[in-house]
XYZ file of C-alpha atoms in Angstrom:
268
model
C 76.843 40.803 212.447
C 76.331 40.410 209.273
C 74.662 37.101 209.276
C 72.461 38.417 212.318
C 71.544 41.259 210.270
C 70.439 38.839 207.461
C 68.537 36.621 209.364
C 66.484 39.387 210.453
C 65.716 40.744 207.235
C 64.865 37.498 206.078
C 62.358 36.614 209.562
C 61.037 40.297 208.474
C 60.771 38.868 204.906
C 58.500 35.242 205.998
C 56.515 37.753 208.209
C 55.568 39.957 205.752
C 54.527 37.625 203.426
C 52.802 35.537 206.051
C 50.709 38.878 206.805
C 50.101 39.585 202.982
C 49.240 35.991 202.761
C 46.753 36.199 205.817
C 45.009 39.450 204.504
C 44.733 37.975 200.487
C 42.791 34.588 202.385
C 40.756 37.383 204.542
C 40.169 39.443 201.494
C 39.101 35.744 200.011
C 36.695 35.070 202.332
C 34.613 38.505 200.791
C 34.419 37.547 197.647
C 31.995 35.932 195.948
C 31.694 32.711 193.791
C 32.893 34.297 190.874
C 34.756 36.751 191.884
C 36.754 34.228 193.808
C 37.479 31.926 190.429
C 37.932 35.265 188.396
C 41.267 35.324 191.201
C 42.006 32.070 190.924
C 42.361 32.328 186.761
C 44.650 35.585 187.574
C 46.807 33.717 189.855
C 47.092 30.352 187.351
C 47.772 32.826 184.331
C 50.423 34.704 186.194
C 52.158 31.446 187.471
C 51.345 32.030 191.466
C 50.352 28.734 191.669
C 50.910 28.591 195.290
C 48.148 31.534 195.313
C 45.793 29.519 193.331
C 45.945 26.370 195.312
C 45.264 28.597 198.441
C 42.152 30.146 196.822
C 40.971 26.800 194.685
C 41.282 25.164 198.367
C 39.114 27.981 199.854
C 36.622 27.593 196.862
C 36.143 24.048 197.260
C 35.441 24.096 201.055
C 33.252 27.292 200.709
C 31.512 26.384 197.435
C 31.331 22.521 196.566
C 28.053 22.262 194.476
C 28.796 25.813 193.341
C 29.018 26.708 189.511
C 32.529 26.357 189.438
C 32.834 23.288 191.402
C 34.030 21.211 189.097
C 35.831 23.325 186.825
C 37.781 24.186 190.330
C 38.286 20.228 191.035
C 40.145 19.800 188.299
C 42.394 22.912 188.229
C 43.607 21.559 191.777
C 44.560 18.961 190.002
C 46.729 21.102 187.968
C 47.246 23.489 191.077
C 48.988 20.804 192.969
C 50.995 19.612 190.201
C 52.756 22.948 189.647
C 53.905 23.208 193.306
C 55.428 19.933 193.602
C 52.764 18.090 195.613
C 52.350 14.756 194.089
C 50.257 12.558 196.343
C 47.866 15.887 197.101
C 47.779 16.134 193.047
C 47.246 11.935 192.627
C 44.593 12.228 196.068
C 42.316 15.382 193.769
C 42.783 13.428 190.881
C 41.219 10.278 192.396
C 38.681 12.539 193.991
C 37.283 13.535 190.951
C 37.537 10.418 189.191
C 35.203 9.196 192.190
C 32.627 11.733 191.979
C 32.578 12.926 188.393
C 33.110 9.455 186.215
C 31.237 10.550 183.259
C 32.547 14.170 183.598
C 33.254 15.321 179.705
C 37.209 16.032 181.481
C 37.789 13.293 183.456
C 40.273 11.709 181.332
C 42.341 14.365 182.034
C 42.264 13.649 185.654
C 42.972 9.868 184.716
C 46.065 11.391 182.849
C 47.289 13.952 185.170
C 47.407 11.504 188.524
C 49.565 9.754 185.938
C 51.685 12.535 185.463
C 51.847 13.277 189.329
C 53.166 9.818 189.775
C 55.750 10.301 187.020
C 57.382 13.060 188.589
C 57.174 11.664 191.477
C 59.097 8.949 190.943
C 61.469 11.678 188.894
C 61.463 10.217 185.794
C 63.207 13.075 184.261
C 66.538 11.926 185.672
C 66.664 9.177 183.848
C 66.911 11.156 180.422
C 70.094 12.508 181.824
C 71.553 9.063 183.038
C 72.100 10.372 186.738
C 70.057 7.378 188.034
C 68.707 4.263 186.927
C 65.628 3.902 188.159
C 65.063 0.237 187.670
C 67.173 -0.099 190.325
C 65.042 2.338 192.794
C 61.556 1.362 195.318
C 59.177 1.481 191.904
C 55.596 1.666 193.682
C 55.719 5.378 191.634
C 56.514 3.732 188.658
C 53.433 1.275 188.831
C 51.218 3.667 189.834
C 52.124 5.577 186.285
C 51.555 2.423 184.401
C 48.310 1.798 185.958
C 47.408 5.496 185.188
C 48.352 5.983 181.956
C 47.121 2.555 180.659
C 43.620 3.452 181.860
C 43.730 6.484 179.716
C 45.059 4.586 176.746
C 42.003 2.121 177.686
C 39.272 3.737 178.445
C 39.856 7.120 176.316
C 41.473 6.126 172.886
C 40.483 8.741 171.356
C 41.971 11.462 174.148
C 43.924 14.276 173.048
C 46.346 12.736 176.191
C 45.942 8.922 174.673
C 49.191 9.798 172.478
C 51.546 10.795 175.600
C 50.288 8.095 177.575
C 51.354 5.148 175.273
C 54.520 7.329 174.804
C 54.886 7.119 178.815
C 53.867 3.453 179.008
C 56.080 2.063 176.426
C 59.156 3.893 178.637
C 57.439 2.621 182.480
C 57.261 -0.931 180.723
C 61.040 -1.065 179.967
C 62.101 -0.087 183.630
C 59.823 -2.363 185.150
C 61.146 -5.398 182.820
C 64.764 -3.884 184.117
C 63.252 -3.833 187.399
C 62.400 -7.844 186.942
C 65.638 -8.688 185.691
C 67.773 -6.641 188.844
C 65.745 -9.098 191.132
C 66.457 -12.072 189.292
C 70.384 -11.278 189.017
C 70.159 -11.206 192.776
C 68.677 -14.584 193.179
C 71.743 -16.052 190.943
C 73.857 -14.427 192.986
C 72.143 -15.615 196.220
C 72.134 -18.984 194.325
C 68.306 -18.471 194.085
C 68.223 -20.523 190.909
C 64.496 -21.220 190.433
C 63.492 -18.150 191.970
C 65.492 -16.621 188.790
C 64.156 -18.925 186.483
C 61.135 -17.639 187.410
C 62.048 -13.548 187.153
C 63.217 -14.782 184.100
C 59.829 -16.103 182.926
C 57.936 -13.855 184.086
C 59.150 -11.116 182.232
C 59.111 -13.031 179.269
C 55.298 -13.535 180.184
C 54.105 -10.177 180.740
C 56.734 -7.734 179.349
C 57.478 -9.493 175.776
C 57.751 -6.443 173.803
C 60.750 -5.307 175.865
C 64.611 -5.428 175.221
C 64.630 -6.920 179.040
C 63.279 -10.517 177.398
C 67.251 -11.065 176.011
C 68.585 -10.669 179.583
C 66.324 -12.407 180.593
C 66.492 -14.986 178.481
C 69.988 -15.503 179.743
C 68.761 -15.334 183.385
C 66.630 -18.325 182.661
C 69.841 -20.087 181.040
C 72.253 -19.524 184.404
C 69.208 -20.201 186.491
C 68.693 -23.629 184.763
C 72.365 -24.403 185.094
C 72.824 -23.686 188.968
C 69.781 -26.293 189.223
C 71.440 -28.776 186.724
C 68.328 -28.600 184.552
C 70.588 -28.935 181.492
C 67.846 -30.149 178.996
C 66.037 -26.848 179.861
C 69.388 -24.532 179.986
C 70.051 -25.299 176.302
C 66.369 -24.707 175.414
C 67.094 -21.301 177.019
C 70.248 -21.172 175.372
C 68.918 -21.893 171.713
C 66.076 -19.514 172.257
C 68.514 -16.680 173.082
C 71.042 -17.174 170.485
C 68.085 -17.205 168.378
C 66.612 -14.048 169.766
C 70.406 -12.455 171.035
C 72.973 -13.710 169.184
C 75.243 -10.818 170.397
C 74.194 -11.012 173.973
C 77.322 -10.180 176.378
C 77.041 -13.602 177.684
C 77.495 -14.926 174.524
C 80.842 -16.229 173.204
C 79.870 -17.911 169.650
C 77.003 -20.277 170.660
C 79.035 -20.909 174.362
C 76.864 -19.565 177.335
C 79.332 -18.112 179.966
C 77.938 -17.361 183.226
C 77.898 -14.184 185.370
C 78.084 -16.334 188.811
C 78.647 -19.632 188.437
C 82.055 -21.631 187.140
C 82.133 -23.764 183.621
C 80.373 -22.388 180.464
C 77.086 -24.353 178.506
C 76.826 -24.563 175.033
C 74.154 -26.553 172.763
C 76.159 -29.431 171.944
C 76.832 -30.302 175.761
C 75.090 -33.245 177.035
């Protein structure tokens, strides 16, 4: 009984608020202009975001060249963000990037469908080692590194330049890790040039990272499964040079992760 009895109170509960929520949109639709974004400052200040997404939603569709068009735009922006909705966030971001380019703001729309893409791929985690998320679907993670380095490009001088070469320093390193979990599966599909060229590639486009060391030895396994030994010890001198305490390391001996023998630089 007592479970029925809760139940009902909580039906009772979603109706109630379904029938205040009904009668605040009707009371909404009475208001004008400004008295409608004087509600919608109310409801941000007071942390009912939910609220102010309904009535910055309303706004939009009943006012879009209004006076506080714009100013509403980008609040969605912000609206969205605070209730969890990432791609609704990243879609009113790119929205207003589209019809505002030169607004005075708009690099905070730039920054903030960064952000949305950030938590979306829950970044946050990874500060608490609970995932790794080199190791997860990354189309998130690249949209954040596209975002953020547009900021960093196009506004220098941004009050959110700062965070975003914060962020893209971080998105660069799990991307690199990201490069180097695919090429550790082509060694171990015996994959060998396809790792070779993981390998290179990150060395190509993410230099600045710790990744290049691992990859460095990626290059040197990779070179080995395809008997390329001229090229393995290049690989090999480069990352003793580079990572002379690299786990794969034993002195200036290469020991593979997959394959059988060892490689060192005076082998011929």
């Amino acid at each position: 009984m007592r479970a029925i009895s809760l139940s009902a109170l909580a039906l009772a509960a979603v109706m109630l608020a379904g029938c205040a929520s009904s009668q605040s949109q009707e009371q909404d639709k009475e208001l004008t202009e400004q008295q409608l974004y004087q509600n919608i400052q109310r409801s941000l200040d007071n942390g009912r975001y939910s609220a102010a997404v309904t009535q910055l939603e309303t706004l939009d569709n009943r006012y879009p060249f209004g006076e506080y068009a714009q100013q509403a735009q980008l609040e969605l922006i912000y609206g969205y963000y605070q209730v969890g909705n990432w791609e609704a966030s990243r879609a009113a971001a790119s929205r207003f990037i589209r019809l505002h380019p030169d607004h005075p703001q708009v690099d905070y729309a730039y920054y903030m469908r960064g952000m949305a893409a950030w938590e979306s791929g829950r970044f946050s985690l990874e500060s608490l080692d609970l995932i790794d998320i080199s190791k997860r679907d990354l189309g998130a993670t690249r949209d954040a590194y596209v975002d953020f380095g547009e900021v960093v490009r196009r506004f220098p001088d941004s009050a959110y330049a700062p965070d975003s070469r914060q962020r893209i320093i971080f998105l660069r390193n799990v991307l690199a890790r990201h490069e180097l979990q695919i090429g550790d599966f082509y060694l171990r599909k015996q994959a060998y040039l396809a790792a070779v060229n993981r390998g290179r590639w990150v060395l190509e486009h993410y230099p600045q990272t710790p990744a290049t060391r691992d990859a460095l030895a990626v290059m040197v396994e990779g070179y080995m499964g395809l008997e390329m030994k001229k090229e393995a010890r290049q690989a090999l001198a480069e990352l003793i040079h580079n990572d002379p305490d690299n786990a794969r390391l034993n002195g200036e001996t290469f020991n593979p992760r997959y394959l059988g023998g060892s490689l060192s630089l005076e082998d011929h």
